[in-house]
Structure formats: structure tokens, C-alpha cells
PDB file of C-alpha atoms in Angstrom:
ATOM      1  CA  MET A 193       1.863  -6.995  19.026  1.00 37.00           C
ATOM      2  CA  LEU A 194       3.196  -9.078  16.104  1.00 42.00           C
ATOM      3  CA  ASP A 195       0.703  -7.998  14.087  1.00 52.00           C
ATOM      4  CA  THR A 196       1.746  -4.306  12.684  1.00 68.00           C
ATOM      5  CA  TYR A 197      -1.501  -3.941  10.668  1.00 72.00           C
ATOM      6  CA  ARG A 198      -3.571  -0.902  11.216  1.00 76.00           C
ATOM      7  CA  GLU A 199      -7.153  -1.835  11.308  1.00 74.00           C
ATOM      8  CA  VAL A 200      -9.940   1.106  10.380  1.00 72.00           C
ATOM      9  CA  LEU A 201     -12.878   1.067  10.319  1.00 65.00           C
ATOM     10  CA  THR A 202     -14.621   3.177   7.381  1.00 62.00           C
ATOM     11  CA  PRO A 203     -18.053   4.841   8.171  1.00 62.00           C
ATOM     12  CA  GLU A 204     -19.885   2.037   6.020  1.00 54.00           C
ATOM     13  CA  GLY A 205     -18.406  -0.290   8.063  1.00 58.00           C
ATOM     14  CA  VAL A 206     -15.631  -1.523   6.149  1.00 57.00           C
ATOM     15  CA  ALA A 207     -12.288  -3.486   7.877  1.00 65.00           C
ATOM     16  CA  LEU A 208      -9.415  -2.062   6.487  1.00 70.00           C
ATOM     17  CA  HIS A 209      -6.135  -3.503   7.473  1.00 74.00           C
ATOM     18  CA  LEU A 210      -3.107  -1.688   6.388  1.00 83.00           C
ATOM     19  CA  PRO A 211       0.103  -2.819   7.136  1.00 88.00           C
ATOM     20  CA  ALA A 212       2.618  -0.406   8.956  1.00 90.00           C
ATOM     21  CA  ALA A 213       5.954  -0.195   7.766  1.00 92.00           C
ATOM     22  CA  GLY A 214       8.554  -1.071  10.128  1.00 90.00           C
ATOM     23  CA  PRO A 215      11.671   1.206  10.700  1.00 92.00           C
ATOM     24  CA  VAL A 216      14.279  -0.777   8.740  1.00 92.00           C
ATOM     25  CA  PRO A 217      12.166   0.011   5.565  1.00 93.00           C
ATOM     26  CA  ARG A 218      11.507   3.209   6.028  1.00 94.00           C
ATOM     27  CA  ALA A 219      15.227   4.290   7.022  1.00 93.00           C
ATOM     28  CA  LEU A 220      16.191   2.842   3.067  1.00 95.00           C
ATOM     29  CA  ALA A 221      13.801   4.576   1.617  1.00 96.00           C
ATOM     30  CA  TRP A 222      14.758   7.859   3.738  1.00 95.00           C
ATOM     31  CA  LEU A 223      18.607   7.449   2.473  1.00 96.00           C
ATOM     32  CA  LEU A 224      17.380   6.714  -1.004  1.00 97.00           C
ATOM     33  CA  ASP A 225      16.312   9.902  -0.546  1.00 96.00           C
ATOM     34  CA  LEU A 226      18.780  11.506   0.648  1.00 95.00           C
ATOM     35  CA  VAL A 227      20.733  10.608  -2.713  1.00 96.00           C
ATOM     36  CA  VAL A 228      17.939  11.997  -4.417  1.00 95.00           C
ATOM     37  CA  ARG A 229      18.902  15.078  -1.946  1.00 95.00           C
ATOM     38  CA  LEU A 230      22.235  15.359  -2.595  1.00 95.00           C
ATOM     39  CA  GLY A 231      22.682  14.875  -5.733  1.00 95.00           C
ATOM     40  CA  VAL A 232      19.888  18.096  -6.481  1.00 94.00           C
ATOM     41  CA  LEU A 233      22.202  19.898  -5.119  1.00 93.00           C
ATOM     42  CA  LEU A 234      25.055  19.271  -7.051  1.00 95.00           C
ATOM     43  CA  ALA A 235      23.383  20.024  -9.935  1.00 93.00           C
ATOM     44  CA  LEU A 236      22.593  23.120  -8.787  1.00 92.00           C
ATOM     45  CA  ALA A 237      25.823  23.593  -6.656  1.00 92.00           C
ATOM     46  CA  MET A 238      27.920  23.305 -10.642  1.00 91.00           C
ATOM     47  CA  VAL A 239      25.621  25.675 -11.824  1.00 89.00           C
ATOM     48  CA  LEU A 240      25.330  28.064 -10.103  1.00 88.00           C
ATOM     49  CA  GLY A 241      28.357  28.161  -8.672  1.00 85.00           C
ATOM     50  CA  MET A 242      28.802  30.071 -12.187  1.00 84.00           C
ATOM     51  CA  LEU A 243      26.935  33.545 -10.779  1.00 84.00           C
ATOM     52  CA  GLY A 244      29.287  34.667  -8.103  1.00 81.00           C
ATOM     53  CA  GLY A 245      27.299  36.098  -4.886  1.00 83.00           C
ATOM     54  CA  LEU A 246      23.918  35.622  -6.306  1.00 87.00           C
ATOM     55  CA  GLY A 247      24.355  31.925  -7.294  1.00 86.00           C
ATOM     56  CA  GLU A 248      25.397  31.809  -3.066  1.00 87.00           C
ATOM     57  CA  GLY A 249      21.999  33.291  -2.682  1.00 88.00           C
ATOM     58  CA  LEU A 250      20.090  30.714  -4.856  1.00 91.00           C
ATOM     59  CA  TYR A 251      21.498  27.801  -3.421  1.00 91.00           C
ATOM     60  CA  SER A 252      20.705  29.081  -0.052  1.00 92.00           C
ATOM     61  CA  VAL A 253      17.312  29.194  -1.007  1.00 92.00           C
ATOM     62  CA  GLY A 254      17.312  25.656  -2.631  1.00 92.00           C
ATOM     63  CA  LEU A 255      19.256  23.936  -0.053  1.00 92.00           C
ATOM     64  CA  PHE A 256      16.420  24.968   2.088  1.00 92.00           C
ATOM     65  CA  LEU A 257      13.193  23.522  -0.297  1.00 92.00           C
ATOM     66  CA  VAL A 258      15.454  20.402  -0.843  1.00 92.00           C
ATOM     67  CA  PHE A 259      15.305  19.814   2.651  1.00 90.00           C
ATOM     68  CA  TRP A 260      12.401  20.920   3.397  1.00 92.00           C
ATOM     69  CA  ALA A 261       9.948  21.160   0.740  1.00 94.00           C
ATOM     70  CA  TYR A 262      11.077  18.333  -1.075  1.00 95.00           C
ATOM     71  CA  PRO A 263       9.536  15.520   1.485  1.00 95.00           C
ATOM     72  CA  ILE A 264       6.057  18.199   1.799  1.00 95.00           C
ATOM     73  CA  VAL A 265       4.991  18.316  -1.706  1.00 95.00           C
ATOM     74  CA  LEU A 266       5.499  14.555  -3.210  1.00 95.00           C
ATOM     75  CA  GLU A 267       4.035  13.587  -0.286  1.00 95.00           C
ATOM     76  CA  ALA A 268       1.014  15.389  -0.336  1.00 94.00           C
ATOM     77  CA  ALA A 269       0.815  15.679  -4.374  1.00 93.00           C
ATOM     78  CA  TRP A 270       2.029  12.659  -5.534  1.00 93.00           C
ATOM     79  CA  ASN A 271       0.424   9.932  -3.583  1.00 91.00           C
ATOM     80  CA  GLY A 272       2.169  10.006  -0.249  1.00 94.00           C
ATOM     81  CA  GLN A 273       5.193   9.272  -2.021  1.00 95.00           C
ATOM     82  CA  THR A 274       8.785  10.921  -2.353  1.00 96.00           C
ATOM     83  CA  PRO A 275      10.727   8.594  -5.063  1.00 96.00           C
ATOM     84  CA  GLY A 276      12.756   6.571  -2.077  1.00 95.00           C
ATOM     85  CA  LYS A 277       9.059   5.955  -0.979  1.00 95.00           C
ATOM     86  CA  ARG A 278       8.211   4.332  -4.379  1.00 94.00           C
ATOM     87  CA  ALA A 279      10.938   2.473  -4.199  1.00 95.00           C
ATOM     88  CA  LEU A 280      10.862   0.404  -1.516  1.00 94.00           C
ATOM     89  CA  GLY A 281       6.877   0.308  -1.854  1.00 93.00           C
ATOM     90  CA  LEU A 282       5.585   2.682   0.632  1.00 95.00           C
ATOM     91  CA  ARG A 283       3.123   5.146   0.613  1.00 95.00           C
ATOM     92  CA  VAL A 284       2.642   7.711   3.950  1.00 96.00           C
ATOM     93  CA  VAL A 285      -1.599   7.754   4.190  1.00 94.00           C
ATOM     94  CA  ALA A 286      -3.553   9.681   6.839  1.00 92.00           C
ATOM     95  CA  GLY A 287      -4.564   7.828  10.090  1.00 89.00           C
ATOM     96  CA  ASP A 288      -7.799   6.936   8.837  1.00 86.00           C
ATOM     97  CA  GLY A 289      -6.334   5.637   5.666  1.00 85.00           C
ATOM     98  CA  ALA A 290      -7.536   8.491   3.347  1.00 87.00           C
ATOM     99  CA  PRO A 291      -4.523  10.033   1.314  1.00 90.00           C
ATOM    100  CA  VAL A 292      -2.508  12.113   3.141  1.00 93.00           C
ATOM    101  CA  GLY A 293      -3.142  15.644   2.701  1.00 92.00           C
ATOM    102  CA  TRP A 294      -1.108  19.234   2.431  1.00 95.00           C
ATOM    103  CA  LEU A 295      -1.254  20.040   6.132  1.00 96.00           C
ATOM    104  CA  PRO A 296      -0.407  16.450   7.379  1.00 95.00           C
ATOM    105  CA  ALA A 297       2.444  16.526   5.162  1.00 96.00           C
ATOM    106  CA  VAL A 298       3.419  19.613   6.742  1.00 96.00           C
ATOM    107  CA  VAL A 299       2.988  19.155  10.217  1.00 96.00           C
ATOM    108  CA  ARG A 300       5.431  15.430   9.526  1.00 96.00           C
ATOM    109  CA  ASN A 301       8.085  16.931   8.217  1.00 95.00           C
ATOM    110  CA  LEU A 302       8.279  19.699   9.940  1.00 94.00           C
ATOM    111  CA  MET A 303       8.179  17.839  13.652  1.00 95.00           C
ATOM    112  CA  ARG A 304      11.496  16.037  11.812  1.00 93.00           C
ATOM    113  CA  ALA A 305      13.304  18.985  13.097  1.00 92.00           C
ATOM    114  CA  VAL A 306      12.066  16.957  17.075  1.00 94.00           C
ATOM    115  CA  ASP A 307      12.480  13.265  15.365  1.00 94.00           C
ATOM    116  CA  MET A 308      15.753  14.307  15.040  1.00 93.00           C
ATOM    117  CA  LEU A 309      17.005  14.878  18.658  1.00 92.00           C
ATOM    118  CA  PRO A 310      19.732  14.446  19.782  1.00 90.00           C
ATOM    119  CA  PHE A 311      21.430  13.173  16.745  1.00 86.00           C
ATOM    120  CA  GLY A 312      20.849  10.664  13.800  1.00 85.00           C
ATOM    121  CA  TYR A 313      17.081  10.365  14.515  1.00 90.00           C
ATOM    122  CA  ALA A 314      17.082   8.288  17.699  1.00 93.00           C
ATOM    123  CA  THR A 315      13.575  10.361  19.350  1.00 94.00           C
ATOM    124  CA  GLY A 316      12.123   9.273  15.779  1.00 92.00           C
ATOM    125  CA  LEU A 317      13.815   5.751  15.692  1.00 92.00           C
ATOM    126  CA  ALA A 318      12.354   5.002  20.065  1.00 93.00           C
ATOM    127  CA  SER A 319       9.449   6.278  18.839  1.00 93.00           C
ATOM    128  CA  CYS A 320       8.808   4.331  16.373  1.00 91.00           C
ATOM    129  CA  LEU A 321       9.865   1.092  18.807  1.00 90.00           C
ATOM    130  CA  TYR A 322       7.226   2.147  21.219  1.00 91.00           C
ATOM    131  CA  ASP A 323       4.515   2.366  18.432  1.00 91.00           C
ATOM    132  CA  ARG A 324       2.753  -0.792  17.375  1.00 87.00           C
ATOM    133  CA  HIS A 325       2.754   0.833  13.943  1.00 89.00           C
ATOM    134  CA  SER A 326       5.951   2.495  13.171  1.00 90.00           C
ATOM    135  CA  ARG A 327       4.946   5.629  13.687  1.00 94.00           C
ATOM    136  CA  ARG A 328       8.121   8.378  14.706  1.00 95.00           C
ATOM    137  CA  LEU A 329       6.388  11.402  16.717  1.00 95.00           C
ATOM    138  CA  GLY A 330       6.039  13.244  13.336  1.00 95.00           C
ATOM    139  CA  ASP A 331       3.258  10.907  12.454  1.00 95.00           C
ATOM    140  CA  LEU A 332       1.947  10.854  16.018  1.00 95.00           C
ATOM    141  CA  VAL A 333       0.984  14.559  15.797  1.00 95.00           C
ATOM    142  CA  ALA A 334      -0.098  14.807  12.193  1.00 95.00           C
ATOM    143  CA  ASP A 335      -1.851  11.188  12.590  1.00 94.00           C
ATOM    144  CA  THR A 336      -0.223   9.448   9.503  1.00 95.00           C
ATOM    145  CA  VAL A 337       1.370   6.538   9.148  1.00 94.00           C
ATOM    146  CA  VAL A 338       3.799   4.868   6.752  1.00 95.00           C
ATOM    147  CA  VAL A 339       2.038   0.960   5.480  1.00 93.00           C
ATOM    148  CA  HIS A 340       3.437  -0.834   2.716  1.00 92.00           C
ATOM    149  CA  VAL A 341       1.932  -0.763  -1.110  1.00 89.00           C
ATOM    150  CA  LEU A 342      -0.221  -3.943  -1.630  1.00 74.00           C
ATOM    151  CA  PRO A 343       0.718  -5.375  -5.036  1.00 69.00           C
ATOM    152  CA  ARG A 344      -2.349  -4.223  -7.738  1.00 62.00           C
ATOM    153  CA  GLN A 345      -4.213  -7.232  -8.001  1.00 54.00           C
ATOM    154  CA  LEU A 346      -5.610  -8.751 -10.579  1.00 55.00           C
ATOM    155  CA  ASP A 347      -8.632 -10.214 -12.670  1.00 57.00           C
ATOM    156  CA  PRO A 348      -8.721 -13.499 -11.317  1.00 58.00           C
ATOM    157  CA  GLN A 349      -7.746 -15.510 -14.799  1.00 65.00           C
ATOM    158  CA  LEU A 350     -10.667 -18.098 -14.689  1.00 70.00           C
ATOM    159  CA  PRO A 351     -10.918 -20.925 -18.262  1.00 72.00           C
ATOM    160  CA  PRO A 352     -13.103 -20.806 -20.355  1.00 75.00           C
ATOM    161  CA  ALA A 353     -16.227 -21.405 -19.651  1.00 78.00           C
ATOM    162  CA  THR A 354     -20.324 -20.420 -20.572  1.00 81.00           C
ATOM    163  CA  PRO A 355     -21.325 -18.152 -17.845  1.00 85.00           C
ATOM    164  CA  LEU A 356     -24.116 -20.344 -15.764  1.00 85.00           C
ATOM    165  CA  ALA A 357     -26.538 -18.536 -13.358  1.00 87.00           C
ATOM    166  CA  PRO A 358     -26.303 -20.141 -10.597  1.00 85.00           C
ATOM    167  CA  ALA A 359     -29.722 -21.939  -9.783  1.00 82.00           C
ATOM    168  CA  GLN A 360     -30.708 -20.681  -5.844  1.00 84.00           C
ATOM    169  CA  ALA A 361     -29.969 -17.697  -4.035  1.00 84.00           C
ATOM    170  CA  LEU A 362     -25.937 -18.198  -2.645  1.00 82.00           C
ATOM    171  CA  LEU A 363     -24.181 -16.961   0.632  1.00 84.00           C
ATOM    172  CA  PRO A 364     -21.086 -14.468  -0.072  1.00 82.00           C
ATOM    173  CA  ASP A 365     -19.072 -17.419   1.399  1.00 82.00           C
ATOM    174  CA  GLU A 366     -20.630 -19.332  -1.060  1.00 85.00           C
ATOM    175  CA  GLN A 367     -20.086 -16.916  -3.785  1.00 86.00           C
ATOM    176  CA  ALA A 368     -16.413 -16.910  -2.932  1.00 84.00           C
ATOM    177  CA  ALA A 369     -15.938 -20.024  -2.535  1.00 86.00           C
ATOM    178  CA  ILE A 370     -17.108 -20.945  -6.096  1.00 87.00           C
ATOM    179  CA  VAL A 371     -14.455 -18.137  -7.466  1.00 84.00           C
ATOM    180  CA  ALA A 372     -11.786 -19.571  -5.819  1.00 84.00           C
ATOM    181  CA  PHE A 373     -12.167 -22.805  -7.183  1.00 85.00           C
ATOM    182  CA  GLY A 374     -12.952 -21.436 -10.810  1.00 84.00           C
ATOM    183  CA  GLU A 375      -9.155 -19.885 -10.334  1.00 81.00           C
ATOM    184  CA  ARG A 376      -7.774 -23.122  -7.950  1.00 81.00           C
ATOM    185  CA  ALA A 377      -8.523 -25.738  -9.911  1.00 79.00           C
ATOM    186  CA  PRO A 378      -6.965 -25.655 -12.801  1.00 80.00           C
ATOM    187  CA  ARG A 379      -3.889 -26.518 -11.228  1.00 78.00           C
ATOM    188  CA  LEU A 380      -5.448 -28.956 -10.158  1.00 79.00           C
ATOM    189  CA  SER A 381      -5.162 -33.243 -11.275  1.00 84.00           C
ATOM    190  CA  ALA A 382      -8.894 -34.262 -13.225  1.00 85.00           C
ATOM    191  CA  GLY A 383     -10.093 -36.320 -10.582  1.00 86.00           C
ATOM    192  CA  ARG A 384      -9.520 -34.035  -7.935  1.00 85.00           C
ATOM    193  CA  GLN A 385     -11.252 -31.565 -10.037  1.00 85.00           C
ATOM    194  CA  ALA A 386     -14.021 -33.294 -10.189  1.00 88.00           C
ATOM    195  CA  GLU A 387     -14.106 -34.790  -6.425  1.00 88.00           C
ATOM    196  CA  LEU A 388     -14.696 -30.725  -5.591  1.00 86.00           C
ATOM    197  CA  ALA A 389     -17.383 -30.229  -8.197  1.00 86.00           C
ATOM    198  CA  ALA A 390     -19.029 -33.164  -6.695  1.00 89.00           C
ATOM    199  CA  LEU A 391     -18.979 -31.679  -3.169  1.00 88.00           C
ATOM    200  CA  ALA A 392     -21.807 -28.565  -4.848  1.00 86.00           C
ATOM    201  CA  HIS A 393     -23.548 -31.362  -6.901  1.00 87.00           C
ATOM    202  CA  PRO A 394     -27.178 -29.890  -4.911  1.00 87.00           C
ATOM    203  CA  LEU A 395     -25.904 -27.131  -7.374  1.00 86.00           C
ATOM    204  CA  THR A 396     -25.150 -27.814  -9.964  1.00 86.00           C
ATOM    205  CA  GLY A 397     -26.773 -31.111 -10.747  1.00 86.00           C
ATOM    206  CA  SER A 398     -24.067 -32.311 -12.299  1.00 85.00           C
ATOM    207  CA  THR A 399     -20.820 -34.704 -10.959  1.00 84.00           C
ATOM    208  CA  GLY A 400     -17.575 -35.567 -13.432  1.00 86.00           C
ATOM    209  CA  GLY A 401     -16.875 -33.081 -15.830  1.00 86.00           C
ATOM    210  CA  GLU A 402     -20.412 -31.113 -16.700  1.00 88.00           C
ATOM    211  CA  GLY A 403     -19.863 -30.343 -12.921  1.00 87.00           C
ATOM    212  CA  VAL A 404     -16.542 -28.650 -13.209  1.00 88.00           C
ATOM    213  CA  ARG A 405     -18.198 -26.818 -16.280  1.00 89.00           C
ATOM    214  CA  ARG A 406     -20.778 -25.925 -14.402  1.00 89.00           C
ATOM    215  CA  LEU A 407     -19.170 -24.410 -11.749  1.00 88.00           C
ATOM    216  CA  TYR A 408     -16.996 -22.325 -13.946  1.00 88.00           C
ATOM    217  CA  GLY A 409     -19.743 -20.970 -15.931  1.00 88.00           C
ATOM    218  CA  MET A 410     -20.887 -20.130 -12.293  1.00 87.00           C
ATOM    219  CA  ALA A 411     -17.773 -18.772 -11.079  1.00 86.00           C
ATOM    220  CA  ASN A 412     -17.576 -16.348 -14.803  1.00 84.00           C
ATOM    221  CA  TRP A 413     -20.941 -15.693 -14.048  1.00 85.00           C
ATOM    222  CA  LEU A 414     -20.226 -14.285 -10.353  1.00 84.00           C
ATOM    223  CA  LEU A 415     -17.402 -12.107 -11.724  1.00 79.00           C
ATOM    224  CA  GLY A 416     -20.068 -10.886 -14.078  1.00 79.00           C
ATOM    225  CA  ARG A 417     -18.727 -12.030 -17.517  1.00 74.00           C
ATOM    226  CA  ARG A 418     -21.918 -12.303 -18.904  1.00 66.00           C
TER     227      ARG A 418
END
């Protein structure tokens, strides 16, 4: 129950692990969005206040749009994020990990009227605390989940070496081990690099500095740098 990752199996058989966001970051994101909304309403009040009765009517329309259309439009059209969610590194996705669509965005946000009951989002908080993926009632009904946005993975930085194709077919774990060596070995001492390279002697046919260089070359080849 301490594991908040939501595992989803794609049709291709690939397991996705979605890091579900808890109630605290979600509440902070909501507060940031509330500040944005109040700022927009304040600007509207200053502008529309000069239009008399017409301005009051337009302000009522703007009030409705800011509090109800704001999250729906942004989540559906802005990659599942509002300004508050983006600032906190959160995103709304469908239950299967796909981008959230218009209908789920509408349903989950209209359900806020229930999540707010009886006051202060008490129902939504109780649902978040009970559900292992911290989903409020709106998420359960719309089949959505709020997740942390994982940091973008940069291309591995390997020392320059002439790409070298392995002399034999390698299993996926073996390929990953060679790439990991190429990424981490530059931070190790020369002696430790040679010690690790000696383990791959049956593959490289070399030891010492030459074995290290051959492993660097194979790592670059496996990463497509040919």
C-alpha cells in the first residue's frame, strides 16, 4: 500500500508505471490555480466595472468560465495540465496512461461539486486518502489519475570512442550492462575501470585500457552512434 505507482499494461505488453500524486501536491496545485483565477477575475472586474450593467452581466459569464471552463479547457488542450499543475510537476492522464480527453476532463471537473461536499473538499480528500492512487471521486468516475511528470531523460553521455559492434549477439540485459558501464565508468578510477572491463574479456578479447576502450566503443554502437 506504500507503493503509489499505478501499473498499466499496454496492448503491446509493455508495463507502464505511473507515479500517482498524493493529496498534498494536488492541493498546492489547486491553490496556485486559485490565485491565477482570482487574478483573472480581479482584472475582469477592473475592466468590466466601467461598463455598468452590461459589465456586471459579462462579469457573471466570466466568473462561470473562470471557475468551471478554466480547468476543463486547460486539462484537455494543454497536455493534462493547468498552470498550477505545471508548476508542481503534475499532469492528469487517463487511467490507462493515455492523454486525457475532453469528456474525462469535463466529467472529473464537474464532479468537483460533489468532491467539495460538505465543505473544503472533504469528500474529495477522504477519497484520495482511501484510494491507493489518491484519486478523488471525479477521477474515479472519469477514470483519470493525477501523476508526477517524470524528468526528461537526456541522451547518455559516453566518452568518445569509435563505435564497435559486439562480436556476438547480446541479450537485452547484457546490452544494458555495457551501456551502463559506458555511462558510469568515467566517474571511476582507471584501476576500477580495468577491473570491470576484465569481466567482459570473453566478449572484448582485451583487458586493461584496451578492454575499457572496446567497451566504450560497444556502448556507443549499441546506442546507435555509428
